[in-house]
mmCIF file of C-alpha atoms and ligand atoms in Angstrom:
data_model
loop_
_atom_site.group_PDB
_atom_site.id
_atom_site.type_symbol
_atom_site.label_atom_id
_atom_site.label_comp_id
_atom_site.label_asym_id
_atom_site.label_seq_id
_atom_site.Cartn_x
_atom_site.Cartn_y
_atom_site.Cartn_z
ATOM 1 C CA MET A 1 -5.516 -19.303 29.855
ATOM 2 C CA ASP A 2 -2.201 -19.090 27.532
ATOM 3 C CA ARG A 3 -2.498 -17.795 24.325
ATOM 4 C CA GLU A 4 -2.146 -20.926 22.135
ATOM 5 C CA ALA A 5 -5.115 -22.249 23.955
ATOM 6 C CA LYS A 6 -7.504 -19.345 23.452
ATOM 7 C CA PRO A 7 -9.665 -19.651 20.270
ATOM 8 C CA VAL A 8 -8.484 -17.363 17.709
ATOM 9 C CA PRO A 9 -10.493 -14.479 17.270
ATOM 10 C CA SER A 10 -11.132 -12.748 13.512
ATOM 11 C CA LEU A 11 -8.850 -9.954 12.961
ATOM 12 C CA CYS A 12 -11.536 -7.729 10.955
ATOM 13 C CA GLN A 13 -14.333 -8.686 13.108
ATOM 14 C CA VAL A 14 -12.767 -7.230 16.241
ATOM 15 C CA TYR A 15 -11.860 -4.204 14.331
ATOM 16 C CA GLN A 16 -15.007 -3.993 12.520
ATOM 17 C CA ASP A 17 -16.177 -0.868 14.213
ATOM 18 C CA HIS A 18 -13.146 1.186 13.738
ATOM 19 C CA PHE A 19 -11.711 0.421 9.944
ATOM 20 C CA LEU A 20 -11.261 -2.348 7.286
ATOM 21 C CA ILE A 21 -8.251 -4.840 7.697
ATOM 22 C CA GLY A 22 -6.535 -5.561 4.447
ATOM 23 C CA ALA A 23 -3.716 -7.726 2.939
ATOM 24 C CA ALA A 24 -1.845 -7.736 -0.239
ATOM 25 C CA VAL A 25 -2.349 -11.000 -1.954
ATOM 26 C CA ASN A 26 -1.378 -12.472 -4.947
ATOM 27 C CA ALA A 27 -2.816 -14.989 -7.301
ATOM 28 C CA ARG A 28 -1.001 -17.944 -5.409
ATOM 29 C CA THR A 29 -1.691 -16.552 -2.012
ATOM 30 C CA ILE A 30 -5.437 -16.628 -2.187
ATOM 31 C CA LEU A 31 -4.925 -20.330 -2.476
ATOM 32 C CA THR A 32 -1.920 -21.123 -0.023
ATOM 33 C CA HIS A 33 -3.301 -18.583 2.536
ATOM 34 C CA GLU A 34 -6.913 -18.712 1.705
ATOM 35 C CA SER A 35 -8.263 -19.697 5.381
ATOM 36 C CA LEU A 36 -6.222 -16.601 7.192
ATOM 37 C CA LEU A 37 -7.276 -14.351 4.534
ATOM 38 C CA THR A 38 -10.947 -15.099 4.727
ATOM 39 C CA GLN A 39 -10.646 -15.674 8.299
ATOM 40 C CA HIS A 40 -8.901 -12.335 9.172
ATOM 41 C CA PHE A 41 -9.121 -9.655 6.393
ATOM 42 C CA SER A 42 -12.025 -7.412 4.893
ATOM 43 C CA SER A 43 -10.355 -6.086 2.348
ATOM 44 C CA ILE A 44 -7.601 -7.088 -0.070
ATOM 45 C CA THR A 45 -5.078 -5.163 -2.518
ATOM 46 C CA ALA A 46 -3.136 -7.006 -5.691
ATOM 47 C CA GLU A 47 0.579 -6.987 -4.677
ATOM 48 C CA ASN A 48 1.446 -6.916 -8.284
ATOM 49 C CA GLU A 49 -1.661 -8.157 -10.656
ATOM 50 C CA MET A 50 -3.235 -4.453 -11.154
ATOM 51 C CA LYS A 51 -0.151 -2.915 -11.794
ATOM 52 C CA PHE A 52 0.143 -1.208 -15.676
ATOM 53 C CA GLU A 53 2.863 -3.838 -16.814
ATOM 54 C CA GLU A 54 0.723 -6.638 -15.309
ATOM 55 C CA LEU A 55 -2.574 -5.381 -16.960
ATOM 56 C CA HIS A 56 -1.494 -3.783 -20.220
ATOM 57 C CA PRO A 57 1.797 -5.520 -21.066
ATOM 58 C CA ALA A 58 1.491 -3.782 -24.759
ATOM 59 C CA LEU A 59 0.130 -1.068 -26.253
ATOM 60 C CA ASP A 60 -2.902 -3.361 -27.978
ATOM 61 C CA ARG A 61 -2.993 -6.336 -25.151
ATOM 62 C CA TYR A 62 -4.365 -6.443 -21.722
ATOM 63 C CA ASP A 63 -4.464 -9.612 -19.595
ATOM 64 C CA PHE A 64 -6.916 -9.446 -16.761
ATOM 65 C CA GLN A 65 -6.764 -13.130 -15.764
ATOM 66 C CA ARG A 66 -4.913 -13.024 -12.435
ATOM 67 C CA ALA A 67 -6.821 -9.584 -11.533
ATOM 68 C CA ASP A 68 -10.042 -11.111 -12.298
ATOM 69 C CA ALA A 69 -9.240 -14.141 -9.904
ATOM 70 C CA LEU A 70 -8.206 -11.674 -7.080
ATOM 71 C CA VAL A 71 -11.342 -9.618 -7.431
ATOM 72 C CA ASN A 72 -13.642 -12.600 -7.709
ATOM 73 C CA PHE A 73 -12.097 -14.225 -4.614
ATOM 74 C CA ALA A 74 -12.621 -10.970 -2.624
ATOM 75 C CA GLU A 75 -16.244 -11.028 -3.824
ATOM 76 C CA GLN A 76 -16.868 -14.894 -3.202
ATOM 77 C CA HIS A 77 -15.777 -14.014 0.557
ATOM 78 C CA GLY A 78 -17.451 -10.489 0.614
ATOM 79 C CA MET A 79 -14.162 -8.676 0.987
ATOM 80 C CA LYS A 80 -13.772 -5.170 -0.427
ATOM 81 C CA VAL A 81 -10.785 -4.145 -3.074
ATOM 82 C CA ARG A 82 -8.420 -1.723 -3.429
ATOM 83 C CA GLY A 83 -6.931 -0.584 -6.631
ATOM 84 C CA HIS A 84 -3.438 -0.491 -6.932
ATOM 85 C CA THR A 85 -2.345 1.441 -8.738
ATOM 86 C CA LEU A 86 -2.480 3.526 -12.140
ATOM 87 C CA VAL A 87 -0.142 6.217 -12.088
ATOM 88 C CA TRP A 88 3.351 4.997 -11.178
ATOM 89 C CA HIS A 89 7.168 5.295 -12.372
ATOM 90 C CA ASN A 90 7.727 1.892 -11.736
ATOM 91 C CA GLN A 91 6.432 -1.168 -13.174
ATOM 92 C CA THR A 92 5.124 0.912 -16.101
ATOM 93 C CA PRO A 93 5.741 -0.488 -19.683
ATOM 94 C CA SER A 94 8.010 1.794 -21.983
ATOM 95 C CA PHE A 95 5.403 1.874 -24.662
ATOM 96 C CA VAL A 96 3.636 4.450 -22.735
ATOM 97 C CA PHE A 97 6.432 6.841 -23.154
ATOM 98 C CA SER A 98 8.116 5.697 -26.081
ATOM 99 C CA HIS A 99 7.476 4.514 -29.669
ATOM 100 C CA SER A 100 8.658 1.119 -30.813
ATOM 101 C CA ASP A 101 11.804 2.949 -32.551
ATOM 102 C CA GLY A 102 12.616 4.753 -29.181
ATOM 103 C CA THR A 103 11.471 8.254 -29.845
ATOM 104 C CA ALA A 104 9.524 9.798 -27.282
ATOM 105 C CA ARG A 105 5.875 10.070 -27.269
ATOM 106 C CA THR A 106 3.940 13.652 -27.074
ATOM 107 C CA ARG A 107 2.242 14.877 -24.044
ATOM 108 C CA GLU A 108 -0.911 14.495 -25.861
ATOM 109 C CA GLN A 109 -0.134 10.808 -26.815
ATOM 110 C CA VAL A 110 1.088 9.616 -23.334
ATOM 111 C CA LEU A 111 -2.379 11.155 -21.915
ATOM 112 C CA ALA A 112 -4.299 9.515 -24.622
ATOM 113 C CA ILE A 113 -2.724 6.083 -23.644
ATOM 114 C CA LEU A 114 -3.454 6.955 -20.039
ATOM 115 C CA ARG A 115 -6.902 7.682 -20.516
ATOM 116 C CA GLU A 116 -7.257 4.708 -22.809
ATOM 117 C CA HIS A 117 -5.813 2.421 -19.570
ATOM 118 C CA MET A 118 -7.766 4.070 -17.279
ATOM 119 C CA THR A 119 -10.766 3.536 -19.298
ATOM 120 C CA THR A 120 -10.349 -0.083 -19.520
ATOM 121 C CA VAL A 121 -9.140 -0.838 -16.082
ATOM 122 C CA MET A 122 -11.284 1.606 -13.728
ATOM 123 C CA GLY A 123 -14.692 0.547 -16.309
ATOM 124 C CA ARG A 124 -13.916 -3.131 -15.844
ATOM 125 C CA TYR A 125 -13.916 -3.316 -12.196
ATOM 126 C CA LYS A 126 -16.637 -0.341 -11.659
ATOM 127 C CA GLY A 127 -18.408 -0.867 -8.542
ATOM 128 C CA ARG A 128 -16.120 -4.074 -7.882
ATOM 129 C CA VAL A 129 -13.168 -1.952 -6.580
ATOM 130 C CA TYR A 130 -14.043 0.961 -4.116
ATOM 131 C CA ALA A 131 -10.863 2.682 -3.916
ATOM 132 C CA TRP A 132 -7.841 3.389 -6.099
ATOM 133 C CA ASP A 133 -4.208 4.515 -5.971
ATOM 134 C CA VAL A 134 -4.885 6.809 -8.602
ATOM 135 C CA VAL A 135 -1.122 7.881 -8.344
ATOM 136 C CA ASN A 136 1.773 6.285 -6.278
ATOM 137 C CA GLU A 137 5.002 7.709 -5.223
ATOM 138 C CA ALA A 138 5.055 11.198 -7.105
ATOM 139 C CA VAL A 139 6.694 13.333 -4.148
ATOM 140 C CA SER A 140 10.224 13.652 -4.214
ATOM 141 C CA ASP A 141 12.375 12.237 -1.342
ATOM 142 C CA ALA A 142 14.886 14.819 -1.913
ATOM 143 C CA ASP A 143 14.568 18.200 -0.090
ATOM 144 C CA ASP A 144 15.545 20.302 -3.029
ATOM 145 C CA ARG A 145 12.785 19.630 -5.186
ATOM 146 C CA GLU A 146 8.798 18.916 -5.090
ATOM 147 C CA LEU A 147 8.227 16.157 -7.430
ATOM 148 C CA ARG A 148 10.131 13.009 -8.155
ATOM 149 C CA ASP A 149 11.712 13.205 -11.434
ATOM 150 C CA THR A 150 9.758 10.864 -13.833
ATOM 151 C CA PRO A 151 8.697 10.502 -17.315
ATOM 152 C CA TRP A 152 5.078 11.306 -16.088
ATOM 153 C CA LEU A 153 6.523 14.691 -15.047
ATOM 154 C CA ARG A 154 8.818 14.880 -18.004
ATOM 155 C CA GLN A 155 6.441 14.076 -20.527
ATOM 156 C CA VAL A 156 3.355 15.548 -19.538
ATOM 157 C CA GLY A 157 4.201 18.048 -17.076
ATOM 158 C CA GLU A 158 2.829 19.159 -13.485
ATOM 159 C CA ASP A 159 -0.734 18.515 -14.450
ATOM 160 C CA TYR A 160 -0.286 14.939 -14.705
ATOM 161 C CA LEU A 161 -1.628 14.610 -11.254
ATOM 162 C CA SER A 162 -4.677 16.631 -11.707
ATOM 163 C CA LEU A 163 -5.363 15.413 -14.957
ATOM 164 C CA ALA A 164 -5.305 11.583 -13.558
ATOM 165 C CA PHE A 165 -7.459 12.299 -10.781
ATOM 166 C CA GLU A 166 -9.949 14.088 -13.142
ATOM 167 C CA MET A 167 -9.952 10.919 -15.359
ATOM 168 C CA ALA A 168 -10.349 8.601 -12.637
ATOM 169 C CA HIS A 169 -13.357 10.369 -11.162
ATOM 170 C CA GLU A 170 -14.840 10.869 -14.707
ATOM 171 C CA ILE A 171 -14.742 7.356 -15.089
ATOM 172 C CA ASP A 172 -15.890 5.960 -11.967
ATOM 173 C CA PRO A 173 -17.566 8.835 -9.943
ATOM 174 C CA ASN A 174 -18.087 6.443 -6.983
ATOM 175 C CA ALA A 175 -14.410 5.346 -6.553
ATOM 176 C CA GLN A 176 -12.762 6.563 -3.625
ATOM 177 C CA LEU A 177 -9.551 8.002 -4.974
ATOM 178 C CA PHE A 178 -6.159 8.023 -3.108
ATOM 179 C CA TYR A 179 -2.377 9.543 -3.344
ATOM 180 C CA ASN A 180 -0.275 6.886 -2.076
ATOM 181 C CA ASP A 181 3.231 7.224 -0.990
ATOM 182 C CA TYR A 182 6.207 5.869 1.295
ATOM 183 C CA ASN A 183 8.464 7.759 3.862
ATOM 184 C CA GLU A 184 5.294 9.382 4.188
ATOM 185 C CA THR A 185 5.886 10.373 7.712
ATOM 186 C CA HIS A 186 9.317 11.638 7.372
ATOM 187 C CA PRO A 187 8.539 15.724 7.988
ATOM 188 C CA GLY A 188 10.292 17.094 4.730
ATOM 189 C CA LYS A 189 8.497 14.522 2.535
ATOM 190 C CA ARG A 190 5.351 14.946 4.483
ATOM 191 C CA GLU A 191 5.377 18.818 3.977
ATOM 192 C CA ARG A 192 6.041 18.046 0.436
ATOM 193 C CA ILE A 193 2.920 15.680 0.101
ATOM 194 C CA TYR A 194 0.683 18.096 2.148
ATOM 195 C CA ARG A 195 1.342 20.820 -0.314
ATOM 196 C CA MET A 196 0.922 18.572 -3.484
ATOM 197 C CA VAL A 197 -2.732 17.934 -1.765
ATOM 198 C CA LYS A 198 -3.361 20.902 -0.730
ATOM 199 C CA SER A 199 -2.710 22.475 -4.112
ATOM 200 C CA LEU A 200 -4.807 19.941 -5.715
ATOM 201 C CA LEU A 201 -7.862 20.440 -3.639
ATOM 202 C CA SER A 202 -7.777 24.047 -3.652
ATOM 203 C CA ARG A 203 -8.359 23.531 -7.363
ATOM 204 C CA GLY A 204 -11.283 21.242 -6.949
ATOM 205 C CA VAL A 205 -9.470 18.704 -8.018
ATOM 206 C CA PRO A 206 -11.315 15.253 -6.962
ATOM 207 C CA ILE A 207 -8.857 13.422 -4.341
ATOM 208 C CA HIS A 208 -10.283 11.734 -1.433
ATOM 209 C CA GLY A 209 -7.602 10.287 0.473
ATOM 210 C CA ILE A 210 -3.865 10.011 1.328
ATOM 211 C CA GLY A 211 -2.499 6.308 1.563
ATOM 212 C CA LEU A 212 0.408 6.133 4.085
ATOM 213 C CA GLN A 213 2.085 3.167 2.825
ATOM 214 C CA GLY A 214 3.580 2.170 6.445
ATOM 215 C CA HIS A 215 6.642 -0.125 5.740
ATOM 216 C CA TYR A 216 8.058 0.596 8.903
ATOM 217 C CA ARG A 217 10.828 -0.902 11.237
ATOM 218 C CA LEU A 218 10.801 -1.933 14.876
ATOM 219 C CA GLY A 219 12.414 1.463 16.176
ATOM 220 C CA GLN A 220 11.707 4.016 12.935
ATOM 221 C CA PRO A 221 9.991 5.988 12.308
ATOM 222 C CA PRO A 222 9.118 7.210 15.937
ATOM 223 C CA ARG A 223 5.463 6.991 17.133
ATOM 224 C CA ASP A 224 5.311 10.838 17.128
ATOM 225 C CA GLU A 225 6.604 11.312 13.891
ATOM 226 C CA ILE A 226 3.603 9.014 12.441
ATOM 227 C CA ARG A 227 1.187 10.865 14.671
ATOM 228 C CA ASP A 228 2.383 14.165 13.205
ATOM 229 C CA ALA A 229 1.851 12.775 9.768
ATOM 230 C CA ILE A 230 -1.837 11.662 10.347
ATOM 231 C CA GLU A 231 -2.691 14.782 12.058
ATOM 232 C CA ARG A 232 -0.913 17.132 9.212
ATOM 233 C CA TYR A 233 -2.729 15.042 6.477
ATOM 234 C CA ALA A 234 -6.035 14.788 8.417
ATOM 235 C CA SER A 235 -6.101 18.305 8.616
ATOM 236 C CA LEU A 236 -6.608 18.444 4.809
ATOM 237 C CA GLY A 237 -10.167 17.173 5.566
ATOM 238 C CA VAL A 238 -9.424 13.836 3.548
ATOM 239 C CA LYS A 239 -9.502 10.062 4.205
ATOM 240 C CA LEU A 240 -6.537 8.159 5.459
ATOM 241 C CA GLN A 241 -5.425 4.454 4.772
ATOM 242 C CA VAL A 242 -2.400 2.622 5.824
ATOM 243 C CA THR A 243 -1.915 0.669 2.544
ATOM 244 C CA GLU A 244 0.966 -1.226 2.703
ATOM 245 C CA LEU A 245 2.162 -1.972 6.710
ATOM 246 C CA ASP A 246 5.084 -4.220 7.677
ATOM 247 C CA VAL A 247 7.358 -4.103 10.665
ATOM 248 C CA SER A 248 10.612 -5.163 9.343
ATOM 249 C CA THR A 249 12.905 -6.381 11.931
ATOM 250 C CA TYR A 250 16.112 -4.928 10.358
ATOM 251 C CA ALA A 251 16.946 -1.532 11.154
ATOM 252 C CA TRP A 252 16.442 1.034 7.965
ATOM 253 C CA ASN A 253 20.425 1.347 7.088
ATOM 254 C CA ASP A 254 21.151 -2.583 7.750
ATOM 255 C CA GLN A 255 22.225 -3.761 4.537
ATOM 256 C CA SER A 256 23.944 -6.679 6.001
ATOM 257 C CA ARG A 257 24.012 -9.785 3.702
ATOM 258 C CA GLU A 258 24.484 -12.545 6.185
ATOM 259 C CA VAL A 259 21.310 -13.847 7.486
ATOM 260 C CA GLN A 260 22.100 -13.967 11.373
ATOM 261 C CA VAL A 261 19.093 -16.424 12.301
ATOM 262 C CA GLN A 262 16.873 -18.774 10.509
ATOM 263 C CA VAL A 263 13.879 -18.326 12.814
ATOM 264 C CA GLN A 264 12.280 -14.899 14.444
ATOM 265 C CA ASP A 265 13.427 -15.524 18.164
ATOM 266 C CA ALA A 266 11.004 -14.929 21.271
ATOM 267 C CA ARG A 267 12.855 -11.601 21.699
ATOM 268 C CA SER A 268 12.333 -10.107 18.070
ATOM 269 C CA GLN A 269 8.781 -11.226 18.349
ATOM 270 C CA GLU A 270 8.043 -9.486 21.623
ATOM 271 C CA ARG A 271 9.582 -6.393 20.539
ATOM 272 C CA GLN A 272 7.580 -6.503 17.336
ATOM 273 C CA ALA A 273 4.512 -6.838 19.246
ATOM 274 C CA GLN A 274 5.659 -3.763 21.310
ATOM 275 C CA ARG A 275 5.661 -1.930 17.924
ATOM 276 C CA TYR A 276 2.435 -3.224 16.530
ATOM 277 C CA GLU A 277 0.477 -2.414 19.926
ATOM 278 C CA GLU A 278 2.273 1.179 19.571
ATOM 279 C CA LEU A 279 0.942 1.392 15.703
ATOM 280 C CA PHE A 280 -2.499 0.174 16.281
ATOM 281 C CA SER A 281 -3.082 2.437 19.491
ATOM 282 C CA LEU A 282 -2.381 5.090 17.087
ATOM 283 C CA PHE A 283 -4.490 4.072 14.415
ATOM 284 C CA ARG A 284 -7.699 3.269 16.621
ATOM 285 C CA ALA A 285 -7.376 6.984 18.173
ATOM 286 C CA TYR A 286 -7.612 8.185 14.656
ATOM 287 C CA LYS A 287 -10.217 5.876 13.350
ATOM 288 C CA ASP A 288 -12.626 8.593 12.447
ATOM 289 C CA VAL A 289 -10.402 9.625 9.587
ATOM 290 C CA LEU A 290 -8.623 6.123 9.165
ATOM 291 C CA THR A 291 -10.749 3.799 6.922
ATOM 292 C CA GLY A 292 -8.327 1.074 6.696
ATOM 293 C CA VAL A 293 -5.089 -0.472 7.720
ATOM 294 C CA THR A 294 -3.919 -2.926 4.900
ATOM 295 C CA LEU A 295 -1.062 -5.259 5.603
ATOM 296 C CA TRP A 296 1.619 -5.870 2.928
ATOM 297 C CA GLY A 297 1.216 -9.617 2.868
ATOM 298 C CA ILE A 298 -0.671 -12.187 5.189
ATOM 299 C CA ALA A 299 1.924 -14.254 6.994
ATOM 300 C CA ASP A 300 5.744 -14.170 7.260
ATOM 301 C CA ASP A 301 6.357 -17.275 4.586
ATOM 302 C CA ALA A 302 5.412 -14.677 1.958
ATOM 303 C CA THR A 303 6.931 -11.236 2.209
ATOM 304 C CA TRP A 304 8.715 -9.016 -0.087
ATOM 305 C CA LEU A 305 11.018 -8.090 2.391
ATOM 306 C CA ASP A 306 12.715 -11.570 2.188
ATOM 307 C CA ASN A 307 13.900 -9.978 -1.250
ATOM 308 C CA PHE A 308 14.573 -6.275 -0.308
ATOM 309 C CA PRO A 309 16.556 -4.653 0.574
ATOM 310 C CA VAL A 310 18.748 -7.663 0.713
ATOM 311 C CA ARG A 311 17.980 -10.451 -1.748
ATOM 312 C CA GLY A 312 17.105 -13.901 0.057
ATOM 313 C CA ARG A 313 17.453 -12.341 3.784
ATOM 314 C CA LYS A 314 14.600 -13.725 5.704
ATOM 315 C CA ASP A 315 12.361 -10.891 7.392
ATOM 316 C CA TRP A 316 9.267 -11.495 9.720
ATOM 317 C CA PRO A 317 7.404 -8.422 9.177
ATOM 318 C CA LEU A 318 3.837 -9.670 9.475
ATOM 319 C CA LEU A 319 1.081 -10.847 12.397
ATOM 320 C CA PHE A 320 1.582 -14.617 11.457
ATOM 321 C CA THR A 321 4.413 -16.974 11.408
ATOM 322 C CA GLU A 322 5.788 -18.828 8.484
ATOM 323 C CA ASP A 323 3.285 -21.891 9.482
ATOM 324 C CA HIS A 324 0.270 -19.437 9.861
ATOM 325 C CA VAL A 325 0.119 -19.061 13.630
ATOM 326 C CA PRO A 326 -0.816 -16.019 15.250
ATOM 327 C CA LYS A 327 2.410 -14.236 16.694
ATOM 328 C CA PRO A 328 2.333 -12.146 19.964
ATOM 329 C CA ALA A 329 1.736 -9.249 17.663
ATOM 330 C CA PHE A 330 -1.574 -10.401 16.317
ATOM 331 C CA TRP A 331 -2.930 -10.735 19.731
ATOM 332 C CA VAL A 332 -1.682 -7.189 21.080
ATOM 333 C CA VAL A 333 -3.507 -6.105 18.031
ATOM 334 C CA VAL A 334 -6.516 -8.220 18.854
ATOM 335 C CA ASP A 335 -6.340 -6.761 22.578
ATOM 336 C CA GLU A 336 -5.944 -2.988 21.252
ATOM 337 C CA ALA A 337 -9.379 -3.349 19.367
ATOM 338 C CA THR A 338 -11.068 -4.039 22.501
ATOM 339 C CA ARG A 339 -9.062 -1.850 25.023
HETATM 340 C C1 GLA B 1 5.613 0.009 -3.212
HETATM 341 C C2 GLA B 1 4.517 -0.020 -3.874
HETATM 342 C C3 GLA B 1 4.162 -1.501 -3.616
HETATM 343 C C4 GLA B 1 4.916 -2.703 -3.614
HETATM 344 C C5 GLA B 1 6.256 -2.418 -2.694
HETATM 345 C C6 GLA B 1 7.198 -3.284 -2.770
HETATM 346 O O1 GLA B 1 5.648 0.309 -1.728
HETATM 347 O O2 GLA B 1 3.500 0.475 -3.877
HETATM 348 O O3 GLA B 1 3.172 -1.740 -4.991
HETATM 349 O O4 GLA B 1 5.685 -2.701 -5.131
HETATM 350 O O5 GLA B 1 6.782 -0.949 -3.278
HETATM 351 O O6 GLA B 1 6.580 -4.632 -2.765
#
């Protein structure tokens, strides 16, 4: 029987003995992609709706409308929710770090705002969001420094990391607390992430997992590099999750502006399927330590990669076509679960 004629199995059901299958969603895609979401995914992450600037746009104002809609959607359909994200250098309003006249806030003022934000947000979703990316992207990409130079680091100091995890644990002792980052398999950055998490653990800081964002490409990073990163992080005794998986069809340094083709051709779909097979066979092998794999989107008609790194250049990084039909990559991922 060819693939098109087979009934389409539920991805999260075929993976239910392995790990959760998640998708990044937004207030629009829970409507436009509802049937794919409810059939195939057991977890959601808010693409933007739980970021600081979205939830807390002004010092004295919160807006929970869209985040609530996502959490309600998940509950109606028996899905889990990953919270993303509490402490990050992007999409965080300037009032956190400076007064309205532009002068910098003190360390104690920044920490008081963070504590109030985390108490309000984590408190609201207590028992409804099972895991939080407490800190996102704090480690440097450059080999000559450990931590990224951010306002959090400059204005609070290195202990902003331990303080954030301690506050999170105090506010919701049952939530699983993650450190999340990209380029997480790059050997130099991998070691910096490893050292940072190891140092937090050695001081008894409550950190339960590492999120590997997983913004990959057809050929990069190599499988062995991903495996080495999983091994290295797992050796710390924490849980791992792939939190933002997608497989771009463009090479890492391809910044070309011309859109070469308007549809993903069969050859590209097959190459991508092989890549997804390689990835999921690896993930399956580590299912004892890997508790979730979240894709950064649902289907190819709604992906951030259409605007990154080149605005308006079509990409096809996910398991379903623009018309919401399972791609060859979907079928190999399904086959991988039962191999
Ligand atoms: C990072 C963030 C995500 C998202 C992606 C791009 O990986 O963690 O929240 O912004 O970039 O969409």
